[in-house]
XYZ file of C-alpha atoms in Angstrom:
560
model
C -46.995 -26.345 -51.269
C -47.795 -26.352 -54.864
C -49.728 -24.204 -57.319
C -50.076 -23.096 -61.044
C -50.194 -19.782 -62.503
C -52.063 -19.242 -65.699
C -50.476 -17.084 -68.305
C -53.448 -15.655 -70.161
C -55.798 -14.069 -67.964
C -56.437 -10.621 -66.125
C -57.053 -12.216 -62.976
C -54.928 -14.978 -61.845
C -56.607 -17.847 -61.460
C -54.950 -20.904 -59.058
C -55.140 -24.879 -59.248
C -54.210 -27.736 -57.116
C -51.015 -29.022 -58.263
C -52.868 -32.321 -59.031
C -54.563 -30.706 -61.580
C -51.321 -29.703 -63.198
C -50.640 -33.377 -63.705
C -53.556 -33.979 -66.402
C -52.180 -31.201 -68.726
C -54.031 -28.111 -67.947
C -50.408 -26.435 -68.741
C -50.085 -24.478 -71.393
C -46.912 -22.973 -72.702
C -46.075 -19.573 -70.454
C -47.943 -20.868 -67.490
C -45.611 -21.365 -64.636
C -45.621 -24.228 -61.580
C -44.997 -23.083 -58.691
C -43.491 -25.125 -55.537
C -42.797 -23.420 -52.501
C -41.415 -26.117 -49.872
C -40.039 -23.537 -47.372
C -41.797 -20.613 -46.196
C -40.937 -17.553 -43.487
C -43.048 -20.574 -41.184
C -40.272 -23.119 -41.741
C -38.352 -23.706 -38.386
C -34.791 -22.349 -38.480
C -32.669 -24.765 -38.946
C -30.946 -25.881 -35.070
C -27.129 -26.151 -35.494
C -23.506 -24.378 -36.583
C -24.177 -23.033 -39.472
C -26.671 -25.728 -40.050
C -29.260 -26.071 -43.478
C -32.399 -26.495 -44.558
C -33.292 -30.197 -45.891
C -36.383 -30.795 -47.224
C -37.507 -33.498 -49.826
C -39.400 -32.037 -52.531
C -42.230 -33.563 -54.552
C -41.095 -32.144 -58.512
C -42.870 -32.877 -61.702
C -42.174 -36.466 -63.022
C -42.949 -35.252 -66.221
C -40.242 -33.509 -68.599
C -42.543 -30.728 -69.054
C -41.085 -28.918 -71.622
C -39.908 -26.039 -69.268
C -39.060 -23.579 -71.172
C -37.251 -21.932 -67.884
C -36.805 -23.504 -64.228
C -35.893 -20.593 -61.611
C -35.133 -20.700 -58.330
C -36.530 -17.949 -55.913
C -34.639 -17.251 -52.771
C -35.506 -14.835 -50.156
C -33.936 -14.232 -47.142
C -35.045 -11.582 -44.389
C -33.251 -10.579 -40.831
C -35.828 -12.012 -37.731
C -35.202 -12.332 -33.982
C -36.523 -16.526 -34.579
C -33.107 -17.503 -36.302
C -30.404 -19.945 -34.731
C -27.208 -19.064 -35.868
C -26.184 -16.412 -33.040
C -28.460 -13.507 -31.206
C -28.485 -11.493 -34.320
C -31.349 -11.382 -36.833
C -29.524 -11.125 -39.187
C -26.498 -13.585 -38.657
C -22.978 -11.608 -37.511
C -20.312 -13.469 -39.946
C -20.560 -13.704 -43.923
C -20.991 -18.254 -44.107
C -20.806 -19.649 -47.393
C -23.759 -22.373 -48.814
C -24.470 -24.504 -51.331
C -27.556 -25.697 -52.832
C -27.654 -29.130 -52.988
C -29.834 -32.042 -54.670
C -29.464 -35.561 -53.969
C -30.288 -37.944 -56.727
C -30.411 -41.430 -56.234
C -28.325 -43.477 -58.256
C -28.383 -47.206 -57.663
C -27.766 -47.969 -54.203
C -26.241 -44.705 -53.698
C -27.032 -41.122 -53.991
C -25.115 -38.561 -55.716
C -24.997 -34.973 -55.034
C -25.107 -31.981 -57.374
C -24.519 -28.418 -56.592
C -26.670 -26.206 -58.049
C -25.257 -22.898 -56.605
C -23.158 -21.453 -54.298
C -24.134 -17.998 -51.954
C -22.621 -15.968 -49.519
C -24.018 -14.952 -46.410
C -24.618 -10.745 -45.717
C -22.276 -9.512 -43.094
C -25.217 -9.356 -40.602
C -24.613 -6.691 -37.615
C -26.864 -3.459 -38.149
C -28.407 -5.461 -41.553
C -30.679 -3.920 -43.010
C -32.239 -6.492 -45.610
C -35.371 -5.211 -46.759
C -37.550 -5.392 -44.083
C -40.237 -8.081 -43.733
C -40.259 -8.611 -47.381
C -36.763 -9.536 -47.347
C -34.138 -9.476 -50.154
C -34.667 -11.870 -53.235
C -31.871 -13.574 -55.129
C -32.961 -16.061 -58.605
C -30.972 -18.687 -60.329
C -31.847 -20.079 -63.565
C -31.265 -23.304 -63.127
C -33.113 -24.716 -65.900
C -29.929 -26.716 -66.696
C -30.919 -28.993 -63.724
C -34.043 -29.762 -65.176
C -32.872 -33.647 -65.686
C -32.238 -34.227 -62.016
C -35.216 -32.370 -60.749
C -37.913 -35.014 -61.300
C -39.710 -37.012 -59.046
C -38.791 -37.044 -55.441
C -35.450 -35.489 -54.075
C -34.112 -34.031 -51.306
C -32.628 -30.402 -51.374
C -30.094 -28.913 -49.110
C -30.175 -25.137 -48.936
C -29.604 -21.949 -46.825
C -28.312 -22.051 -43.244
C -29.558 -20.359 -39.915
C -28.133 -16.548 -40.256
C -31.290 -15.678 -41.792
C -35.176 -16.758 -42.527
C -35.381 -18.484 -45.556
C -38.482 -18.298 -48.164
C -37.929 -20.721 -51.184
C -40.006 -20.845 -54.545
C -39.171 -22.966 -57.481
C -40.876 -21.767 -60.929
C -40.941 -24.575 -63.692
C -42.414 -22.152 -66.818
C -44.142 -24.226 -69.484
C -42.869 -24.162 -72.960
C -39.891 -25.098 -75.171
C -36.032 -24.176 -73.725
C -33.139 -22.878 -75.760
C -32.386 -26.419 -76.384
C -33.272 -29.361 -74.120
C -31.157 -30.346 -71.584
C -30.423 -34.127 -71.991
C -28.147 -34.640 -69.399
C -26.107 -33.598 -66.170
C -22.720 -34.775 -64.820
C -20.429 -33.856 -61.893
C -16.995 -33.630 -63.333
C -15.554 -32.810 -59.922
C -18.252 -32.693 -57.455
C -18.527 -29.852 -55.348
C -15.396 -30.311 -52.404
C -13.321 -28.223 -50.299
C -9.346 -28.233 -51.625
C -6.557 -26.794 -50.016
C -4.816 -24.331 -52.833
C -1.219 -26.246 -52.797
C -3.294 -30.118 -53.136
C -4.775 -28.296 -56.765
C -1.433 -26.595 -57.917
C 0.040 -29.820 -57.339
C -2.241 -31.679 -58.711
C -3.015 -34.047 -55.876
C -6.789 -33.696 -55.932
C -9.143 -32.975 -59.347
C -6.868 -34.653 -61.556
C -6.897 -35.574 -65.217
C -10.400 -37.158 -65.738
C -11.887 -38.853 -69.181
C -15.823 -38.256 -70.007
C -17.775 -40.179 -72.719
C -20.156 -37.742 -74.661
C -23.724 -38.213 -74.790
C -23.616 -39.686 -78.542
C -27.055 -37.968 -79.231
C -26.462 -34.883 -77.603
C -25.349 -32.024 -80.231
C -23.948 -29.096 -77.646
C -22.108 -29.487 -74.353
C -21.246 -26.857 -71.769
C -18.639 -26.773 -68.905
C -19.382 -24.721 -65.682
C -17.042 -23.863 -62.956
C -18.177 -22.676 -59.619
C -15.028 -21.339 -57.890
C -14.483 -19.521 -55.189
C -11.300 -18.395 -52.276
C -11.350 -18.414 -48.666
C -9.013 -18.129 -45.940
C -5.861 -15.959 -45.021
C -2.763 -17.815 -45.835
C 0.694 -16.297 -46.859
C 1.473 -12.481 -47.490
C -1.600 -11.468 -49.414
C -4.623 -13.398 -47.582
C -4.778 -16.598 -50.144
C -7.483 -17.532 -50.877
C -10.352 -15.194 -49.895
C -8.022 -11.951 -51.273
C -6.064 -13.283 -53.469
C -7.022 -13.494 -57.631
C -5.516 -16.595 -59.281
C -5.712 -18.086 -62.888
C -7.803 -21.093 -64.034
C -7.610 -23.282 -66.764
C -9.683 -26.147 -68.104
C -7.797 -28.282 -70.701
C -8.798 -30.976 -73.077
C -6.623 -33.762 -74.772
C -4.094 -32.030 -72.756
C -4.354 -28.815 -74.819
C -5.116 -25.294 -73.071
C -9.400 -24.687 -73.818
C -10.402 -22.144 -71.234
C -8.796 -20.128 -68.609
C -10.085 -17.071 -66.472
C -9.455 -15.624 -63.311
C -11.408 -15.413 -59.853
C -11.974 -12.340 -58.865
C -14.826 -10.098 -58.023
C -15.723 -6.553 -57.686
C -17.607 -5.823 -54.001
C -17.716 -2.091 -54.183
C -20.925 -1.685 -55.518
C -22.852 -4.249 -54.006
C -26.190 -3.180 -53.571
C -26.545 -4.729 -50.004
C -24.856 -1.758 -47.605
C -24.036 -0.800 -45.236
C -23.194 -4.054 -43.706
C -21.243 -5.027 -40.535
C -17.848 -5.996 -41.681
C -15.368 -5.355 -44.949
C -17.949 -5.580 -47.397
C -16.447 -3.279 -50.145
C -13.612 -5.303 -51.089
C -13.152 -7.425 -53.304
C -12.863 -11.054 -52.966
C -12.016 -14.352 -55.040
C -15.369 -15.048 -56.696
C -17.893 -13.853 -54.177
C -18.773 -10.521 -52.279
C -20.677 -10.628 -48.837
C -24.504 -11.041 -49.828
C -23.863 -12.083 -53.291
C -23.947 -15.851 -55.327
C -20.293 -17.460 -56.373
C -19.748 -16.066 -59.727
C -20.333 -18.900 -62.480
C -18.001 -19.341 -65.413
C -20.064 -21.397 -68.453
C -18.111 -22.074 -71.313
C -19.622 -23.601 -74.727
C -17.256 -26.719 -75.369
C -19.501 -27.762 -78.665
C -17.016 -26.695 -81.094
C -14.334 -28.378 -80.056
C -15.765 -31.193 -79.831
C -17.798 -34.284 -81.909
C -20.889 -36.625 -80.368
C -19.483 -39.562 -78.888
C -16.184 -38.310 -78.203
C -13.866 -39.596 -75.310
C -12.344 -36.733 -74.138
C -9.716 -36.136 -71.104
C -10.887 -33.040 -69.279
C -8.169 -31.623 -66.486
C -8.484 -28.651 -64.282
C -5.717 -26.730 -63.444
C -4.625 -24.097 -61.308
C -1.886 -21.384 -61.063
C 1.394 -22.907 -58.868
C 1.931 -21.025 -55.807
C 4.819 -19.195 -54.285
C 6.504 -20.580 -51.247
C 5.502 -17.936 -49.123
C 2.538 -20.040 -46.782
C -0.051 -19.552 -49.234
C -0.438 -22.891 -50.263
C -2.709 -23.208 -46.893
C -5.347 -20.935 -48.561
C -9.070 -22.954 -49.601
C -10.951 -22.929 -52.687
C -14.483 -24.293 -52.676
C -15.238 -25.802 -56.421
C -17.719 -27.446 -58.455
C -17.333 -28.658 -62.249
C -20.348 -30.260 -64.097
C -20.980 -31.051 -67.323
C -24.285 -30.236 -69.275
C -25.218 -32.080 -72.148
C -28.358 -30.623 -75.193
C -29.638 -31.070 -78.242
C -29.560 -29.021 -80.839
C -31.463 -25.667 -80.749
C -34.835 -25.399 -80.931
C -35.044 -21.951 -82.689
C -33.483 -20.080 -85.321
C -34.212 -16.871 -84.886
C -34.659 -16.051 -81.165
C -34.033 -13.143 -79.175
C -34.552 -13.539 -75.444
C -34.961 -10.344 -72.663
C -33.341 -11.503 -69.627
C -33.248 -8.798 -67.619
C -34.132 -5.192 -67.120
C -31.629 -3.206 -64.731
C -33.340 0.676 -65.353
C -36.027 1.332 -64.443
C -36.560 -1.611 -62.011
C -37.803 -1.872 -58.181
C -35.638 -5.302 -58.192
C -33.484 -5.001 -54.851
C -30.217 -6.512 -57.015
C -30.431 -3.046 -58.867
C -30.704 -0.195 -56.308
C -27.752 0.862 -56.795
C -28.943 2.183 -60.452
C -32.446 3.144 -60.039
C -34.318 5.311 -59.089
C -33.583 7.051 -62.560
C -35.246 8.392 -65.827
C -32.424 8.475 -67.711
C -32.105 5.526 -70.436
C -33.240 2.464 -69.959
C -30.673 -0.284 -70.170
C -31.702 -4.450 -70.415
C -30.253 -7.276 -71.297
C -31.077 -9.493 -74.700
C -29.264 -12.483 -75.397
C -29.089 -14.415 -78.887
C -31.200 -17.729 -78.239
C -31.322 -18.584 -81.631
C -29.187 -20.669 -83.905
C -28.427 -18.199 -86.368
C -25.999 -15.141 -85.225
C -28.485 -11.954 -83.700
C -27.728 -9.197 -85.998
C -30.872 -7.593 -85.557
C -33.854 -6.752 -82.750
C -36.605 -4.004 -83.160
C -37.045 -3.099 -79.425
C -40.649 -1.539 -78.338
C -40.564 -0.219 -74.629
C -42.361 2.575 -72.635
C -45.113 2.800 -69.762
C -47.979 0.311 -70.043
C -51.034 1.924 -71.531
C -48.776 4.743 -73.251
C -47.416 4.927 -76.768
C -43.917 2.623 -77.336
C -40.571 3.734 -78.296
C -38.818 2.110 -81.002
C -35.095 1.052 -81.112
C -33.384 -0.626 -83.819
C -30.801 -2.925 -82.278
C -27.675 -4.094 -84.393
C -24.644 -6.346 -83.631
C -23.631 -9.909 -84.059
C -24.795 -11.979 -81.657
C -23.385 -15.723 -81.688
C -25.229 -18.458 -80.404
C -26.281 -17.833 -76.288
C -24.071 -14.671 -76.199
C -25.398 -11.515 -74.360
C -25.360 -7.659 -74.379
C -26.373 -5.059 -72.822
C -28.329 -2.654 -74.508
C -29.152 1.409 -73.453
C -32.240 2.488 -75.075
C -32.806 6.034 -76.137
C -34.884 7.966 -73.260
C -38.690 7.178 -73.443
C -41.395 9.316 -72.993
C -42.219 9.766 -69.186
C -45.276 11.263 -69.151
C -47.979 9.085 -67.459
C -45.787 7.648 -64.550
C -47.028 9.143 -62.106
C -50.521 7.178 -62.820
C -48.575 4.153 -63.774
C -45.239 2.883 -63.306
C -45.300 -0.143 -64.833
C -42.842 -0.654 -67.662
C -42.720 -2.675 -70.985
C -40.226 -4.212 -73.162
C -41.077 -6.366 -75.846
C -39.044 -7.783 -78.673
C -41.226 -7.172 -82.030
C -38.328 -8.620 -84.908
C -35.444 -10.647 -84.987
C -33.071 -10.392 -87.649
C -35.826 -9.082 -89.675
C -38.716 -11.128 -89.202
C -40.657 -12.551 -86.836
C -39.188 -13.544 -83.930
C -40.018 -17.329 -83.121
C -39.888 -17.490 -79.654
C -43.384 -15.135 -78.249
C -42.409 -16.662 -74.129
C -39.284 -14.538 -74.165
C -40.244 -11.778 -75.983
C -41.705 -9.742 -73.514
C -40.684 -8.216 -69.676
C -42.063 -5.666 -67.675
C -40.775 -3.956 -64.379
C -41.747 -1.499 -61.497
C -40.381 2.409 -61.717
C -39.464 3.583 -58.434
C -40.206 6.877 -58.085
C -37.462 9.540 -57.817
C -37.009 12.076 -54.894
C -38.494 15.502 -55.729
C -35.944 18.562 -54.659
C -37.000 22.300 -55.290
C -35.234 24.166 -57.741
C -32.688 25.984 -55.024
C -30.873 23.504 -52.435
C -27.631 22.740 -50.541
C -25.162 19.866 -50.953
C -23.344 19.507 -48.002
C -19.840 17.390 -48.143
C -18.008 16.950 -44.785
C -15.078 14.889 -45.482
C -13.303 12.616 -43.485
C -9.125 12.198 -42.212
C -6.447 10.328 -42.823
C -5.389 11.754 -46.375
C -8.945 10.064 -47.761
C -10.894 13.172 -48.707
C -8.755 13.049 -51.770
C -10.350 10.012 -53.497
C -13.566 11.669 -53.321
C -15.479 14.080 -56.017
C -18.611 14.114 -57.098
C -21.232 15.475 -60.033
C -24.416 16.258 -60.569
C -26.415 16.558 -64.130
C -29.029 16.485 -66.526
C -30.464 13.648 -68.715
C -28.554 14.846 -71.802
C -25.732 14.491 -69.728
C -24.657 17.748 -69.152
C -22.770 18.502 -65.804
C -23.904 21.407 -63.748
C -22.105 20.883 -60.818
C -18.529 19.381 -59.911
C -16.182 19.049 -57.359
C -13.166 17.409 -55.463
C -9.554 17.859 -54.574
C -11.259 18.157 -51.118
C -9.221 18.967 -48.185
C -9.789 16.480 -44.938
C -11.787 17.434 -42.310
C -13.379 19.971 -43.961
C -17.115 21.014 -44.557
C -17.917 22.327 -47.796
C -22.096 23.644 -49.099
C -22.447 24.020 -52.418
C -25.418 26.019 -53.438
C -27.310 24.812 -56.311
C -29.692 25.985 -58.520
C -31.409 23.970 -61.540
C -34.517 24.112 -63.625
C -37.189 21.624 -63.284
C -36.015 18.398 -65.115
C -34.574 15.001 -63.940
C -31.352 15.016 -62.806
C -28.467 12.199 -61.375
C -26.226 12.772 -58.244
C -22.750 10.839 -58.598
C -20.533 10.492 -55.493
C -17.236 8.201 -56.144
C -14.612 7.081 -53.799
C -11.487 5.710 -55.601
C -10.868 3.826 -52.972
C -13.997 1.951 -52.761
C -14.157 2.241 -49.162
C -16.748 5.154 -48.682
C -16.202 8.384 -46.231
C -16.913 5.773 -42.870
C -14.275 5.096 -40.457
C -11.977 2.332 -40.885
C -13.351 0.557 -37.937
C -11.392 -2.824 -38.965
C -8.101 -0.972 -37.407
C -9.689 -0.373 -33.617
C -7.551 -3.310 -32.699
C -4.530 -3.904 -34.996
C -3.837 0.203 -35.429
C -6.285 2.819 -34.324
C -4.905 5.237 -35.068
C -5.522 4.650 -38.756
C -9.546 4.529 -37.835
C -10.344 7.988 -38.849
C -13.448 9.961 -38.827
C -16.641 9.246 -40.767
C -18.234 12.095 -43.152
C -20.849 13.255 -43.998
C -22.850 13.637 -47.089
C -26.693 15.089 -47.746
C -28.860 17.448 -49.355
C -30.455 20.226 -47.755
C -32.817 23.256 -48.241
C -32.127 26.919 -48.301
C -33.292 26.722 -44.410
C -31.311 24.069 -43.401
C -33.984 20.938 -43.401
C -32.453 17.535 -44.385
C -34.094 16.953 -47.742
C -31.845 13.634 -48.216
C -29.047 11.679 -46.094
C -26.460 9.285 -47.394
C -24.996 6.703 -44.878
C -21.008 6.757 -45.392
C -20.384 3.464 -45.672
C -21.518 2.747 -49.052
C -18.305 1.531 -50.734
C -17.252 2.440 -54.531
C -19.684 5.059 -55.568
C -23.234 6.829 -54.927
C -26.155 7.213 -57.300
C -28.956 9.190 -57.087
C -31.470 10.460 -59.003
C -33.885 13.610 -58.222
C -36.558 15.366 -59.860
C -37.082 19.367 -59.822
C -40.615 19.605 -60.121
C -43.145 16.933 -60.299
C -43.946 13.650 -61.386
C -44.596 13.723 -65.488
């Protein structure tokens, strides 16, 4: 299924993808292919995929972006197991096949991780939507290919969205260092697999960019190598240390919960629910056009304690550009408050400042932005943005509170980029970004919060506060005692407000149901945690198993 979306008109008008072909394009409009719907048959198999050969443009475009769309929902019709939403968190890639002489090779352009899928709840029959920018693929997605993606835990809906207009710099060229592969953790410390490997570079590229895809699974040795286990990576050149991170992320606020299983800890590069982290690392300064270079990857040597069992599943690829085709270019890329997107509930609802992402697209260093931003159809703020920005780095940015009034007849809201270091920004396709403002609970001025805490010496890591915009604290409170129930009365003015539970411990006030086998006596009792009027009513509930913290925002009064 294919269709175009024109950029400059109130309605929104559609054309056969045919008619795409003969240049009806225009910079900003966006191509749309959608190859697998909520329709598409789940795929029949263990933790089997999704393969589907795609017609994509044959022309270069320019695409100024190329996103992938992915949207996965919990439904009864799925074939992994008799859950809708699958029991187990599975790991998938997203593959392309390109053919290359009488062979085909295989890039990954992603890796994801599966929801823990037992009392889901994954928004509903809209589903939960993850993007990847994967306008770095744009060589290898031309003509026919096949794609690999998903599995059978959940429904899959795929778009891709090839935006018209000029990139960051064109992307000349893609190459698998190490294609994508399975290694045992002792075969990379000792350098039996991924070894020292020399690339050519593109003589008439002028930037090149490494990317590492890493991430840990299984339970070998003393501390659960590799799935819970952080280790140190290195890339080196020439045989000279370049880059070198670690693989680790943080689960405890991951805005997917509760799920069935240990969501809130963290793992080596991935979370239940979540992508693989990506690590992207600039290698154009080191670096000439031409150059043969020897490229190793390297990995921390293990102790001889059984965890040289433990599995890492890695990609490395190679991106090749030309030079940038801006100077002065400040991109949006995101807004996380106030948005309705499902990968930031855990900050919004809120009215408190607004906080987005720019990133310096531009050749020359991003010292300056002049930010405009409000409600559509109201009068802008203004915020002067300073810093020093290189070349594709990123910051995020809290603006100054805007003027509400308005939402509640609209609750769309605008960012736009006016000036860039001064003058006219030279880039108009980035420049601009809008989002939804979900509207926050409205509490009278007198309530309860009511805090019953759980066992087990855990009502300790637990306090929690509750204030104003200027971010004054009215209320506080921990030190709790276990098994306890406490009601704080509270009184404020009308105003917007925020609601901050934390948990030290990042594993919520829920039983520790993972010990019903091993120890249960170390399960424990759930709390409980909720709002309530002077009579008693539940004005709002919190489930317990939320993981690192709570936010919540609330309005005494009404709407502005």
């Amino acid at each position: 299924m294919f269709w175009c979306l024109k950029k400059n008109f109130s309605a929104l008008f559609i054309f056969l993808f045919s008619g795409c072909l003969f240049g009806e394009l225009i910079d900003g409009d966006t191509l749309v292919l959608h190859p697998i719907t909520w329709e598409t048959r789940s795929p029949e198999g263990w933790n089997a995929q999704y393969k589907k050969i795609i017609q994509f443009p044959k022309s270069d475009g320019p695409w100024a972006k190329i996103i992938m769309v992915q949207t996965l929902k919990c439904d009864s019709t799925t074939k992994g197991d008799k859950y809708p939403c699958g029991e187990w968190d599975y790991i998938w890639n997203i593959f392309v096949n390109v053919p290359k002489k009488d062979t085909v090779e295989t890039f990954s352009m992603g890796s994801f991780v599966t929801p823990y899928g037992k009392r889901l709840w994954l928004g509903g029959e809209t589903g939960w939507e993850w993007t990847y920018d994967i306008t770095d693929y744009g060589p290898i997605l031309k003509g026919e290919r096949e794609i690999i993606v998903g599995n059978n835990q959940e429904l899959l809906n795929l778009k891709f969205l090839f935006i018209k207009g000029a990139p960051t710099r064109n992307i000349l060229r893609v190459e698998n260092i190490y294609p994508y592969g399975h290694h045992k953790y002792g075969d990379l410390a000792d350098d039996i697999v991924l070894q020292e490997t020399k690339l050519q570079l593109l003589p008439e590229a002028r930037g090149y960019k490494l990317k590492a895809v890493i991430s840990g699974h299984g339970h070998a040795g003393p501390r659960n190598c590799c799935e819970w286990d952080s280790k140190t990576h290195t890339f080196y050149m020439n045989g000279w240390e370049l880059f070198r991170w670690n693989v680790w992320k943080d689960c405890g606020n991951n805005p997917i919960y509760p799920q069935g299983g240990t969501w809130p800890f963290d793992r080596a590069g991935w979370c239940p629910g979540t992508k693989v982290d990506e690590y992207e690392y600039e290698l154009t300064p080191f670096v000439k056009p031409g150059d043969t270079i020897s490229i190793d990857y390297e990995i921390e040597p293990y102790l001889d304690n059984g965890e040289k069992e433990g599995e890492f599943r890695i990609s490395h690829q190679l991106f090749s550009y030309g030079s940038p085709n801006f100077m002065n270019d400040a991109e949006i890329i995101d807004i996380i408050v106030p948005s309705s997107k499902s990968a930031f509930s855990r900050f919004n609802p809120t009215l408190s400042n607004p906080k987005v992402i720019i990133k310096n697209s531009g050749a020359y260093n991003l010292k300056q932005v002049e930010i405009h931003y409000g409600l559509k159809h109201r009068r802008k703020s203004v915020y002067h943005w300073s810093g020093n920005l290189k070349f594709l780095e990123e910051e995020k940015v809290f603006l100054p509170i805007p003027n509400w009034n308005g939402l509640r007849r609209t609750q769309t809201f605008e960012v736009e980029i006016k000036k860039t270091n001064g003058v006219k920004d030279e880039n108009p396709l980035n420049n601009i970004l809008t989002s939804m403002v979900p509207l926050p609970e409205i509490f009278p001025e007198e309530f309860i919060l009511k805090i019953k805490t759980n066992n087990r010496d855990r009502s300790r890591e637990n306090s929690f506060t509750i204030s104003g915009n200027n971010g004054t604290v009215y209320y506080s409170g921990g030190f709790f005692k276990d098994s306890t129930e406490y009601n704080f009365p509270v009184k404020l003015k009308r105003g917007f407000y925020e609601f901050l539970f934390k948990d030290n411990m990042e594993d919520g006030i829920s039983v520790h149901w993972w010990n019903r086998n091993s120890a249960p006596e170390k399960i424990g009792i759930s709390g409980e945690l909720k709002f309530l009027k002077r009579d008693g009513e539940v004005l709002y509930e919190f489930k317990p198993d939320f993981g690192q913290e709570l936010k919540f925002g609330f309005i005494v009064g009404s709407i502005p």
